[in-house]
Short mmCIF file of C-alpha atoms (C1' of nucleotides) in Angstrom, two decimals:
data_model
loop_
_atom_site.label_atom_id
_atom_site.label_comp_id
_atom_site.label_asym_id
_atom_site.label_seq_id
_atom_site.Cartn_x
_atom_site.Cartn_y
_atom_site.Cartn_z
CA UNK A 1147 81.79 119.66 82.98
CA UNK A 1148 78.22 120.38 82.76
CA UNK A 1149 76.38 123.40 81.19
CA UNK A 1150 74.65 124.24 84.78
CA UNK A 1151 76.97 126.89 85.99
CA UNK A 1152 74.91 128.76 88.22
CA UNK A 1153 74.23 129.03 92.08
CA UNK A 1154 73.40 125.77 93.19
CA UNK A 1155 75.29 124.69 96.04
CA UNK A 1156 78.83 123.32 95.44
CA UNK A 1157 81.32 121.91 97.68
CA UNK A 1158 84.26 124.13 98.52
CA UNK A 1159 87.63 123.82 97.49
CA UNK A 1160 90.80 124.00 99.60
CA UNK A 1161 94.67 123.01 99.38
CA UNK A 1162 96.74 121.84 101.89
CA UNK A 1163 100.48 122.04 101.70
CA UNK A 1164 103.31 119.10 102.55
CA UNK A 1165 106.78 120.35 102.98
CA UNK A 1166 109.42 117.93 103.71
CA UNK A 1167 113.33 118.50 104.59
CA UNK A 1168 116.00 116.59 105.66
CA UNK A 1169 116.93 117.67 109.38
CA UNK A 1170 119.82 116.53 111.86
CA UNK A 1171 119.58 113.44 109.08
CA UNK A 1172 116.06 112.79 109.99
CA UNK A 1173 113.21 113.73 107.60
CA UNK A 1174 110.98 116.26 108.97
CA UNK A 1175 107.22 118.16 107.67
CA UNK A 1176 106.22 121.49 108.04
CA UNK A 1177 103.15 122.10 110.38
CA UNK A 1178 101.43 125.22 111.89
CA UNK A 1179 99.36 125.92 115.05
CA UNK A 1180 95.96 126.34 114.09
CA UNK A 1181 94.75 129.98 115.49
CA UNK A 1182 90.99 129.18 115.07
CA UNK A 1183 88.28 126.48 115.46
CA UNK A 1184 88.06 123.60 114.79
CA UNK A 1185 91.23 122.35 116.47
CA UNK A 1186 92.29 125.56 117.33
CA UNK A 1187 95.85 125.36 119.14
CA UNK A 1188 96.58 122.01 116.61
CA UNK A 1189 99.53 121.27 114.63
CA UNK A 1190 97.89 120.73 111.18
CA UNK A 1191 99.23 120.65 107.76
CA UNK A 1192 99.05 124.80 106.30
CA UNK A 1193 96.30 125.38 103.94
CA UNK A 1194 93.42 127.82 103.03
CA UNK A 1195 90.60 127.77 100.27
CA UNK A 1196 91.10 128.97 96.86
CA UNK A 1197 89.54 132.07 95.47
CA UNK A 1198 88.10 132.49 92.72
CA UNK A 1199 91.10 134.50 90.53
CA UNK A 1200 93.98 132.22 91.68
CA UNK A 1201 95.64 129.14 90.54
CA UNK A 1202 95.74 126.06 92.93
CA UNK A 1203 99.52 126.40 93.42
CA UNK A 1204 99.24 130.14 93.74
CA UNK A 1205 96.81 129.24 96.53
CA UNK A 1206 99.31 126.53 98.12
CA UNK A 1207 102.01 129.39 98.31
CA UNK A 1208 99.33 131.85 99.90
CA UNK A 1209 99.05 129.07 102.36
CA UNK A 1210 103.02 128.73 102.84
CA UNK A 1211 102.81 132.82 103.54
CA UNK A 1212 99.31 133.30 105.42
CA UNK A 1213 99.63 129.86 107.57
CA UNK A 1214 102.88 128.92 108.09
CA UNK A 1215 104.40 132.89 108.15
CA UNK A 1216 106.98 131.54 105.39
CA UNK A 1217 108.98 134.94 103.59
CA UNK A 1218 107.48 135.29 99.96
CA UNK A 1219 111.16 134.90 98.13
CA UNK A 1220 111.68 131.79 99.47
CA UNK A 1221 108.16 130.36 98.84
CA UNK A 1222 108.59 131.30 95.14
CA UNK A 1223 112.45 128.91 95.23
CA UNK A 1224 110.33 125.94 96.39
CA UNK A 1225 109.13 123.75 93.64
CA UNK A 1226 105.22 122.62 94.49
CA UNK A 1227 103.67 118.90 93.02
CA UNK A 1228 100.18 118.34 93.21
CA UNK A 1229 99.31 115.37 95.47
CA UNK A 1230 96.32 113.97 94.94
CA UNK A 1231 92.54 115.59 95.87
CA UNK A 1232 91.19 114.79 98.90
CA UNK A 1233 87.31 114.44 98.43
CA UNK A 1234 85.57 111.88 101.87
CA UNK A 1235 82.19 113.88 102.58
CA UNK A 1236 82.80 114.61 105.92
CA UNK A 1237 86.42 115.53 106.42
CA UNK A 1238 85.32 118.87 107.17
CA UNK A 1239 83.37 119.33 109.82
CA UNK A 1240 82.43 122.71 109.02
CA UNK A 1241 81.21 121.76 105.48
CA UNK A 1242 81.79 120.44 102.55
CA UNK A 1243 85.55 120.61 101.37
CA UNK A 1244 87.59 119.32 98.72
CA UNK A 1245 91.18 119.93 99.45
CA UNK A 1246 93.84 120.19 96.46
CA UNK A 1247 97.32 118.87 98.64
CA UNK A 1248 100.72 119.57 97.29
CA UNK A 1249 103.84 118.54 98.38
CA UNK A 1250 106.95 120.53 98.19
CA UNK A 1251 110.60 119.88 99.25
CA UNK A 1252 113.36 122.58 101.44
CA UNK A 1253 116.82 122.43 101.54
CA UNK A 1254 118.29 122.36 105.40
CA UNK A 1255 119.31 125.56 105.11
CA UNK A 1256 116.09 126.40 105.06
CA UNK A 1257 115.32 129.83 107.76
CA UNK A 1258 112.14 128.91 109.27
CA UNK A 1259 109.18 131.22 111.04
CA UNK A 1260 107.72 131.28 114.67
CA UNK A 1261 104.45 130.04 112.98
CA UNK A 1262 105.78 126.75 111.97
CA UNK A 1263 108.18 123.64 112.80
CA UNK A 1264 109.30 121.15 111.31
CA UNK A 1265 108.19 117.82 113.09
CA UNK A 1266 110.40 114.81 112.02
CA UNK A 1267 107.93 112.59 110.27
CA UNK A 1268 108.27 109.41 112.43
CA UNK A 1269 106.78 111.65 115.66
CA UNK A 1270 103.96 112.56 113.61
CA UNK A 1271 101.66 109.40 114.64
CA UNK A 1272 98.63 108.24 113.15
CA UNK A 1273 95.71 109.97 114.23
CA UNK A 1274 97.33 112.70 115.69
CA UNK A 1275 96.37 115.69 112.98
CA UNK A 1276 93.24 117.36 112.62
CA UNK A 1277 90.94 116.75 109.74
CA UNK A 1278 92.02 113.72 107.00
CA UNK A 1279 95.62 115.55 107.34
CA UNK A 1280 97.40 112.39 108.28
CA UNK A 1281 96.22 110.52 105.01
CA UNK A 1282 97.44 113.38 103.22
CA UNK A 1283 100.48 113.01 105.27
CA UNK A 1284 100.78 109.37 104.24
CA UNK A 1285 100.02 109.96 100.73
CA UNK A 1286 102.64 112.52 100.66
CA UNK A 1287 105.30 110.34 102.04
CA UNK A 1288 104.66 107.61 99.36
CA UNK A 1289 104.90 110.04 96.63
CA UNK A 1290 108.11 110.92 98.18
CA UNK A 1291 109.42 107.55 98.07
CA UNK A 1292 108.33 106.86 94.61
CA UNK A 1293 109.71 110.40 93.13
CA UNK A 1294 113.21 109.28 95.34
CA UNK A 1295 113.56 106.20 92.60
CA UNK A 1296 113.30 107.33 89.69
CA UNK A 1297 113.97 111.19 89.59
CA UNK A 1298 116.82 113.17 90.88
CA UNK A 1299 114.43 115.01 93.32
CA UNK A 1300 116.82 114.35 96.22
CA UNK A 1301 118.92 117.42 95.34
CA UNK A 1302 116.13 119.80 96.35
CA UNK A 1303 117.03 118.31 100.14
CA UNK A 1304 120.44 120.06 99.95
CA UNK A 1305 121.65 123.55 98.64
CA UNK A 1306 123.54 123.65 95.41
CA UNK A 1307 126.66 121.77 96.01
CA UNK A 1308 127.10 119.34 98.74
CA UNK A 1309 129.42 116.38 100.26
CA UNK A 1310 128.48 113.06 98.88
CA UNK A 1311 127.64 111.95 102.26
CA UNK A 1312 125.33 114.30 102.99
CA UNK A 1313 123.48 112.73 99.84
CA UNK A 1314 123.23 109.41 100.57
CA UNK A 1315 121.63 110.44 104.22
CA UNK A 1316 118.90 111.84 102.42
CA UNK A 1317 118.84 108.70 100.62
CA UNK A 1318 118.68 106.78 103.92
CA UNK A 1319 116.59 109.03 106.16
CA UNK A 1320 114.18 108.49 103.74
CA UNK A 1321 114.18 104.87 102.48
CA UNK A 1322 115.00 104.34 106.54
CA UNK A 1323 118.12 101.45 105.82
CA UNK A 1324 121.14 101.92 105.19
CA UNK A 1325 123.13 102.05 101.97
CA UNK A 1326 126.54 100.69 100.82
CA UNK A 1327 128.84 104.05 100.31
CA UNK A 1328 130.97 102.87 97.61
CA UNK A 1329 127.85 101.41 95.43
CA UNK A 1330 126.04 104.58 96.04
CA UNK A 1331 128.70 106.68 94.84
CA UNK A 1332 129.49 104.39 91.88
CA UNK A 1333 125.96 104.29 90.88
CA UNK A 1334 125.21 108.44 90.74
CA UNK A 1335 128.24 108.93 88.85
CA UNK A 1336 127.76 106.03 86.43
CA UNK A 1337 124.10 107.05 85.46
CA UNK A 1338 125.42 110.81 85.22
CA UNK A 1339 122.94 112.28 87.87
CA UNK A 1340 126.07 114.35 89.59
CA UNK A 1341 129.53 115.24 89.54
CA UNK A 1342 132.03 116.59 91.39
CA UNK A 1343 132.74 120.87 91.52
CA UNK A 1344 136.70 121.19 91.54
CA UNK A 1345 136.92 122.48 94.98
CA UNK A 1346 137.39 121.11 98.25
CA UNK A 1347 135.17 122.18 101.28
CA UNK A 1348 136.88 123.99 104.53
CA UNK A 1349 136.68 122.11 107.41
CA UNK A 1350 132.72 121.65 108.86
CA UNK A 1351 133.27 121.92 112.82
CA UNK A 1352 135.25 118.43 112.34
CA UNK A 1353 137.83 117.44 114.40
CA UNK A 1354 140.39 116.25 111.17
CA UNK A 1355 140.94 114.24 108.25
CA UNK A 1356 140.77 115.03 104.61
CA UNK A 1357 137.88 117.96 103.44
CA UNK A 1358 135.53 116.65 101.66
CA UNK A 1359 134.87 116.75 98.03
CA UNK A 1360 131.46 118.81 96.77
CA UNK A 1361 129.47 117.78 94.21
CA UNK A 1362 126.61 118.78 92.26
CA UNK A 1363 123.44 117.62 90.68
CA UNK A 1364 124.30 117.71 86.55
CA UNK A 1365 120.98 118.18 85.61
CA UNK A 1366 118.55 120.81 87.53
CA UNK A 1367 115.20 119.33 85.70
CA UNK A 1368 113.93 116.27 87.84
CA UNK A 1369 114.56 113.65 85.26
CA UNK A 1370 112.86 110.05 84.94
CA UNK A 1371 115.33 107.28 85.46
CA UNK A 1372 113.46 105.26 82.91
CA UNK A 1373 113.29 101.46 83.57
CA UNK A 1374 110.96 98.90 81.57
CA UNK A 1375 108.92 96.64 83.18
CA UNK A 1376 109.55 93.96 80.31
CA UNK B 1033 91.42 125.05 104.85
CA UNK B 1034 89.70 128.20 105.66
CA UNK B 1035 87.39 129.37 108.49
CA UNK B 1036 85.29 131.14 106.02
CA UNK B 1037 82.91 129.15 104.40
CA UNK B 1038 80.45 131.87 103.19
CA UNK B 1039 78.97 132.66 100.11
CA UNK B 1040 81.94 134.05 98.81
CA UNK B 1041 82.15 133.22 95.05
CA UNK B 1042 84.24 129.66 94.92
CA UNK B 1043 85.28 127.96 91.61
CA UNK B 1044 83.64 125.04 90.41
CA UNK B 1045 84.14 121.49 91.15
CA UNK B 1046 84.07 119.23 88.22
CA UNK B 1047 84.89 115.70 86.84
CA UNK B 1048 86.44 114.40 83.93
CA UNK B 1049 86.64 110.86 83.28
CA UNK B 1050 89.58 109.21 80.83
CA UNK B 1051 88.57 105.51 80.17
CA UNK B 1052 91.16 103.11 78.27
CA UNK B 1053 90.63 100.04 76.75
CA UNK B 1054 92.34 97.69 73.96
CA UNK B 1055 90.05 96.95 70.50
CA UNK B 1056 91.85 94.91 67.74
CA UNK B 1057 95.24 95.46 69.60
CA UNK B 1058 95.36 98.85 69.76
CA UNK B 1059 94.81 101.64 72.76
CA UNK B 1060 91.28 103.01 72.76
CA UNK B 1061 89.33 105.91 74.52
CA UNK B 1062 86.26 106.15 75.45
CA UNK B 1063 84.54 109.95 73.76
CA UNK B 1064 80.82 111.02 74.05
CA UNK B 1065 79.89 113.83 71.23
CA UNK B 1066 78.85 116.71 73.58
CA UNK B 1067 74.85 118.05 72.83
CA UNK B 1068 75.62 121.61 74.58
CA UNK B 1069 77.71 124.23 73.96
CA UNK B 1070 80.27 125.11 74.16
CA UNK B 1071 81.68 123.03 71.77
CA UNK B 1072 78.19 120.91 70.83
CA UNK B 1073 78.50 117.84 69.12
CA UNK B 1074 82.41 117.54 69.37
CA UNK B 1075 83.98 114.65 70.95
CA UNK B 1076 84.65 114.96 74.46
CA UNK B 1077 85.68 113.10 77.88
CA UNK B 1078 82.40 112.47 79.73
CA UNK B 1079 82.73 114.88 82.66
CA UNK B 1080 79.66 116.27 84.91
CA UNK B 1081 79.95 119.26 87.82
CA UNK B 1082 79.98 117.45 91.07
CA UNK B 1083 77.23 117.94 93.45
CA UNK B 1084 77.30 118.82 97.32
CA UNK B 1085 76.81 115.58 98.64
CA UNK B 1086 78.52 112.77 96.42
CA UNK B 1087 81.69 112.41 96.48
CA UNK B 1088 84.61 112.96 93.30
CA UNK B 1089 84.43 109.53 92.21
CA UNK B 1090 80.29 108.98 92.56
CA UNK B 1091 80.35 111.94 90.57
CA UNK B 1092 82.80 110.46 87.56
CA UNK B 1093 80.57 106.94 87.59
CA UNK B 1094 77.57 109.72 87.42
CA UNK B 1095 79.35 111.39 84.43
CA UNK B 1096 79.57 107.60 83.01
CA UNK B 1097 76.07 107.14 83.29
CA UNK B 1098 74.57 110.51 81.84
CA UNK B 1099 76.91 111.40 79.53
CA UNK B 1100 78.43 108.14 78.22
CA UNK B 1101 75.51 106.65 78.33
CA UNK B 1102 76.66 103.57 80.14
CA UNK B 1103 74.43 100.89 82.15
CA UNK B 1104 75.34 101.37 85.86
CA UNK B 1105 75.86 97.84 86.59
CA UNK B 1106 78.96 98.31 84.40
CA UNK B 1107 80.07 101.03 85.42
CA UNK B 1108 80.01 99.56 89.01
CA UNK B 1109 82.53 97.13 87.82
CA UNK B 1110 85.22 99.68 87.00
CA UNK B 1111 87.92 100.46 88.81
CA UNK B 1112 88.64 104.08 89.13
CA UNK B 1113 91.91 106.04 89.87
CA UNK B 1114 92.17 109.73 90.68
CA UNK B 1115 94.35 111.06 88.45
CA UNK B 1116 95.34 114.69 89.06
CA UNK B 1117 93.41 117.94 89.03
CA UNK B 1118 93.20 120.55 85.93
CA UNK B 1119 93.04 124.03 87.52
CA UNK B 1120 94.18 126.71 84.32
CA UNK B 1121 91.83 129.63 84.89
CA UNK B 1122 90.22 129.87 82.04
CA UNK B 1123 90.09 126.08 80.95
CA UNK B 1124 86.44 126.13 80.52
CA UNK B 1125 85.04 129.60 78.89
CA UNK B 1126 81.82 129.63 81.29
CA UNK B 1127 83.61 130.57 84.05
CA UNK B 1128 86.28 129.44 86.85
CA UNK B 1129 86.14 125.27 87.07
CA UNK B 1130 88.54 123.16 88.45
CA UNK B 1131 88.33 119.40 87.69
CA UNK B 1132 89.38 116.11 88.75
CA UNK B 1133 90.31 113.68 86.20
CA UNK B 1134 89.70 109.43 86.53
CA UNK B 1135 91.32 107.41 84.43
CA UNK B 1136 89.24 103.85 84.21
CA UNK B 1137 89.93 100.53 82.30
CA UNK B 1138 87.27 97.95 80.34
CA UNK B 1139 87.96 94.99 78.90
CA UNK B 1140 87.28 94.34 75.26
CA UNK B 1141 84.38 92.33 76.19
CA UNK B 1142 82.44 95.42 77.48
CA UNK B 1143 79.33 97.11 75.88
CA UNK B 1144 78.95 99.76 74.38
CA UNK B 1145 76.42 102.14 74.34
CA UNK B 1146 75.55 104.20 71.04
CA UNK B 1147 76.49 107.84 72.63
CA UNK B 1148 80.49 106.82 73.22
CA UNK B 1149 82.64 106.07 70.83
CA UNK B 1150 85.90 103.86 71.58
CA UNK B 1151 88.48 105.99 69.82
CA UNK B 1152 91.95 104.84 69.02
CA UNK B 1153 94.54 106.71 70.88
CA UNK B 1154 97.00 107.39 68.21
CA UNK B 1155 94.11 108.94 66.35
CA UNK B 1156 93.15 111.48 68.80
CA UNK B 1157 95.69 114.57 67.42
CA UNK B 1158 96.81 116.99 69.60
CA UNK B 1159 94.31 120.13 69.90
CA UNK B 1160 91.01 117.85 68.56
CA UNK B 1161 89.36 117.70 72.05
CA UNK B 1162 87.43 120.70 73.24
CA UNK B 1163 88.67 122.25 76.75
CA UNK B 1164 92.00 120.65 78.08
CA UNK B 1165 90.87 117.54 77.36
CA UNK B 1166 94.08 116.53 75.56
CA UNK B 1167 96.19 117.53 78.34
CA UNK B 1168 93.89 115.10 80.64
CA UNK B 1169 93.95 112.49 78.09
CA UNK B 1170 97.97 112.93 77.82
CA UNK B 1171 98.24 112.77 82.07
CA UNK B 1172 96.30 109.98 81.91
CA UNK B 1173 98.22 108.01 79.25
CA UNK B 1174 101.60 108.86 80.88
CA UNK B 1175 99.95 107.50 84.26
CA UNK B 1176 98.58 104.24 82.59
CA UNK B 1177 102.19 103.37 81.34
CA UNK B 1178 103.66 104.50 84.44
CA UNK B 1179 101.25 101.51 86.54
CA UNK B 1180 102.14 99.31 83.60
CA UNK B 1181 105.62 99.22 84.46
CA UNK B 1182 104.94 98.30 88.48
CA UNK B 1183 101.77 96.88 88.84
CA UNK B 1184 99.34 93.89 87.34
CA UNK B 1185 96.58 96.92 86.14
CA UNK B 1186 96.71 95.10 83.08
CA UNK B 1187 94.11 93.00 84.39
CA UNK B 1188 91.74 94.97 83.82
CA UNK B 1189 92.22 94.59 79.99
CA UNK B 1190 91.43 91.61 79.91
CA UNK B 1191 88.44 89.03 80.97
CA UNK B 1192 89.22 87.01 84.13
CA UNK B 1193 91.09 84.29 81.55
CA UNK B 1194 92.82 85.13 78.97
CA UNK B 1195 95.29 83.57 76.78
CA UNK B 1196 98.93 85.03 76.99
CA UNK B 1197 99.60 86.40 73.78
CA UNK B 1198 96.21 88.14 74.48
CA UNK B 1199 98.37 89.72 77.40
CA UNK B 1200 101.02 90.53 75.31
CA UNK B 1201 99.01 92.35 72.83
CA UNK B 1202 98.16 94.95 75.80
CA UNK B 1203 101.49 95.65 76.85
CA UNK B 1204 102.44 95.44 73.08
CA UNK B 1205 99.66 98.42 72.36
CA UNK B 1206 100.58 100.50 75.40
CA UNK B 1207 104.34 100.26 75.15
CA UNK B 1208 104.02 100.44 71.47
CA UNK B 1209 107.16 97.68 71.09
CA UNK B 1210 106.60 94.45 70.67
CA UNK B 1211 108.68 91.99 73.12
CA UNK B 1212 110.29 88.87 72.78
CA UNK B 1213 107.08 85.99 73.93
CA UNK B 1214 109.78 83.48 75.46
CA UNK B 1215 110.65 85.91 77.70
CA UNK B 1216 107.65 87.64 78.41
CA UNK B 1217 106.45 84.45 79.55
CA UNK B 1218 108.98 83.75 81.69
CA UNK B 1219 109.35 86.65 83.36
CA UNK B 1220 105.74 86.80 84.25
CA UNK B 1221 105.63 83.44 85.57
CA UNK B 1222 108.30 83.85 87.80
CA UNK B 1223 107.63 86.70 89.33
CA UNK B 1224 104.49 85.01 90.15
CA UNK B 1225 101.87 87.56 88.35
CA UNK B 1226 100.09 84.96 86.44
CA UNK B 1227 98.76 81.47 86.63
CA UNK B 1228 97.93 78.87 84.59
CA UNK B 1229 94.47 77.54 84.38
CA UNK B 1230 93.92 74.03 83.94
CA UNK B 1231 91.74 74.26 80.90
CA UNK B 1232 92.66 74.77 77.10
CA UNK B 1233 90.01 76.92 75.18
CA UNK B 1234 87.92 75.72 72.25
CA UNK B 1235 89.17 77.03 68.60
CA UNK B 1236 88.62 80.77 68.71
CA UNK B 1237 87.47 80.62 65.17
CA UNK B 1238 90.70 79.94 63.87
CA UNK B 1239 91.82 77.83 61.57
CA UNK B 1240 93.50 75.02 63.30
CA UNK B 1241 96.35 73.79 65.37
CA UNK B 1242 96.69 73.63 69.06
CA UNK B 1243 94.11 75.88 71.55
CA UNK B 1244 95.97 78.01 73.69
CA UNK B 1245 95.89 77.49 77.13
CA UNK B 1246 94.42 79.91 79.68
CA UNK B 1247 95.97 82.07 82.60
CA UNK B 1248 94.35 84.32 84.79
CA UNK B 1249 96.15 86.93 87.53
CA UNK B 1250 97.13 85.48 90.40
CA UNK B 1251 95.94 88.30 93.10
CA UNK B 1252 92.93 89.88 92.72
CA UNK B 1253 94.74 93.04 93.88
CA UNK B 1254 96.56 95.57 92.23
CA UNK B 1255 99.96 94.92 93.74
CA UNK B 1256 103.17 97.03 93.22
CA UNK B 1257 106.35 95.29 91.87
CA UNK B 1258 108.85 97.16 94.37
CA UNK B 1259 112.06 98.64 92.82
CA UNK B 1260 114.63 99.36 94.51
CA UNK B 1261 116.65 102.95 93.37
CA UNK B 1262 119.82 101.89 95.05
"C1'" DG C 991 101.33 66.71 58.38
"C1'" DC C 992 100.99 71.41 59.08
"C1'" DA C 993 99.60 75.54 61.49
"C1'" DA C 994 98.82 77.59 65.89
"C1'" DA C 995 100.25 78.31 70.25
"C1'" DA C 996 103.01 77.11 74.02
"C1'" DG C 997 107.21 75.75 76.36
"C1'" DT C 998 112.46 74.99 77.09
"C1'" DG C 999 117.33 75.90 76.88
"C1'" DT C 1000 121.59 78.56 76.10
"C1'" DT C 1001 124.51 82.30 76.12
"C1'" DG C 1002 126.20 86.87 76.70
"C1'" DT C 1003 125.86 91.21 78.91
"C1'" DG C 1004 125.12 94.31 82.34
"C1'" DA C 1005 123.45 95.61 87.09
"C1'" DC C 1006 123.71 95.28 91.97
"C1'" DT C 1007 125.87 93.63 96.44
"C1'" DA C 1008 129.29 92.89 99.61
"C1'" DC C 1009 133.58 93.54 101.02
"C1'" DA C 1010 138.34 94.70 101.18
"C1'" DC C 1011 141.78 97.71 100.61
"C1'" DC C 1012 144.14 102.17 98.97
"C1'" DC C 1013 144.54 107.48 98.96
"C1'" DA C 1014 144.87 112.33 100.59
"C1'" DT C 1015 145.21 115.74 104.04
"C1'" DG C 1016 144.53 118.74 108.17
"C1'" DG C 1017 145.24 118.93 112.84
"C1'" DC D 357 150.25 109.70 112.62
"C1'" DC D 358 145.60 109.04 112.58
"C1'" DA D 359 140.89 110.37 111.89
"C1'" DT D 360 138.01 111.79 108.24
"C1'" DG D 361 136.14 111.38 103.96
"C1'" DG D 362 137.10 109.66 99.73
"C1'" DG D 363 138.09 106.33 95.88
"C1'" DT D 364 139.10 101.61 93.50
"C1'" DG D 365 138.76 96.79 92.52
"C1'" DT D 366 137.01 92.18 92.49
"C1'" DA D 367 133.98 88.33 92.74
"C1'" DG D 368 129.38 86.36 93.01
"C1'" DT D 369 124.70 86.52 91.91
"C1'" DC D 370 120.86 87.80 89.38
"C1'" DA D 371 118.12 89.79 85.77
"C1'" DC D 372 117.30 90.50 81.09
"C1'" DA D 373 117.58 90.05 75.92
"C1'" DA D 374 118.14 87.43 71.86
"C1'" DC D 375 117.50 83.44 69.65
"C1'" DA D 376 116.95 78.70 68.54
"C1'" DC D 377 114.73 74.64 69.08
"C1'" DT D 378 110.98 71.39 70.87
"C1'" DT D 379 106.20 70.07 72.04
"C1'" DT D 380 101.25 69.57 71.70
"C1'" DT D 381 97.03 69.02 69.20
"C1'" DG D 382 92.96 70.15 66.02
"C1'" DC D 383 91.74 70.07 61.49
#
DNA sequence: GCAAAAGTGTTGTGACTACACCCATGG
DNA sequence: CCATGGGTGTAGTCACAACACTTTTGC
């Protein structure tokens, strides 16, 4: 903070937006076609600079609309972290930028514009996004993983209530192994993090067998799992 | 990321920088009374505006230098984390500034200089630093115990040896519990954090019995201590 | 020989893993 | 009557906490 507020040059500030979901059990980002230079024509991650009147996360959700053609009323249900800022001298090529990235999370049924898809993550590879956009990418993925262990952020993957299954294949598309189903289920219900709603589903498109149960998230705040080191 | 890059009124890009160490077993921060307004001579982070051509965390070792008053071959031998980015709109009353906060680490053995003072923690009240400096200082707190817990950033407490109840005290100050030594030991032996050095130390100005042997970290590295969720 | 500091051993509890088997129900 | 999607139970291993006791060595 320094008392010299006035016009000297300063570097330009920008956000870029991560949105992950859950897709056909795979986990997939959010990325536009870039409609001008550089990289015009490129799938990058949606972002624009931030004015002067606006918040950074009012900024990221101008981003969602302008960029990636996303319907206002569903930006606002999305729940945006900040990332991490993104500061290398030259990741700009047009001039100096420091970009702001948040990450946010959408449910499958999710309705998506003609200005974006959603890429699954492991055909996004290195190199292959304009700009530092893959490190964001990366950095992104790891906060995902992190927030996955000790915060009930998974629910934001599905809508409301949902088959247990359907859980734990977040679990796995994103930790990429697979997980014991009886442990798993054990587990959530133990520590509390969900419970089951009374009613039984209709059939999905299966061929038979028993509907499945739904469940729920108990809590809707993402709360830390708490665990000591020592 | 924009295409405009004009001279369109942008905020401002600042730094703030939180820096922790441990004094007589307690958490400390390093303040630097502030000799402009607003807020002259009240305690503050050390923070500077960043400039066009360094980059975030040049400008928080800058901030180091000029407003903490620290020699730069010191500050050259912190490490420094990005720790999130303060954006409220009217966080600093001279006009629309974002900043970047870095959270650092010194041993006890550091120097001082006469313009910072190494403030306790616990008695830095809420609301008694100028700006949102309490909100960094609480972000950056929650993010040192957060490390704590999954990686050997303790370190950086401490001088390359160290004896271990010397290690003890840090968690002991940050985790504000004290913890049973057998098993600290253990536990940090096994899972291979620390080492034992070969030499004991001379009488640390005690009054007798046995001198404590010395350990040191085992990887230079800051090195996460996976966890598995399920 | 006593204080300081380290090191060892024991026991109980709870968590996680793997696996095996039982249950309910719609087509 | 069987596929589908649950749901239960058990045994082994491992981690952690609490606590007690032993060892080393300088003054």
């Amino acid at each position: 903070m320094e008392s010299n507020m006035n016009n000297i040059e300063r570097p330009v500030l920008a956000v870029d937006v991560v949105i992950f979901g859950i897709i056909k059990d795979s986990l997939t980002v959010a990325l536009n076609q870039r409609d001008s230079s550089p990289f015009k024509g490129a799938l990058a991650l949606p972002g624009v600079a931030v004015r002067m009147d606006e918040t950074l996360e009012v900024a990221a959700r101008r981003a969602l609309a302008q960029k990636a053609g996303w319907p206002v009323d569903i930006i606002d249900e999305i729940m945006l972290d900040q990332l991490a800022t993104f500061d290398a001298l030259y990741r700009d090529s047009r001039g100096r930028t420091v970009s702001v990235a948040y990450m946010g999370i959408v449910p499958e049924s999710f309705i998506y514009s003609e200005k974006t898809i959603m890429k699954p993550f492991d055909e996004i590879p290195r190199g292959s996004l304009p700009f530092d956009h893959n490190l964001i990418l990366e950095t992104a993925h790891n906060r995902l993983k992190g927030k996955m262990r000790y915060t009930n952020i998974a629910r934001k993957f599905l809508s409301e209530s949902f088959r247990i299954e359907e859980l734990q294949n977040v679990y796995e598309a994103i930790f990429k192994r697979s997980i014991n189903r009886a442990n798993f289920r054990n587990k959530l219900l133990k520590i509390n993090m969900i419970e089951q709603v009374k009613v039984l589903t209709r059939a999905v498109g299966k061929k038979g067998g028993r509907p499945p149960h739904l469940y729920r998230f108990k809590r809707q705040e993402i709360e830390t799992v708490d665990r000591d080191f020592i």
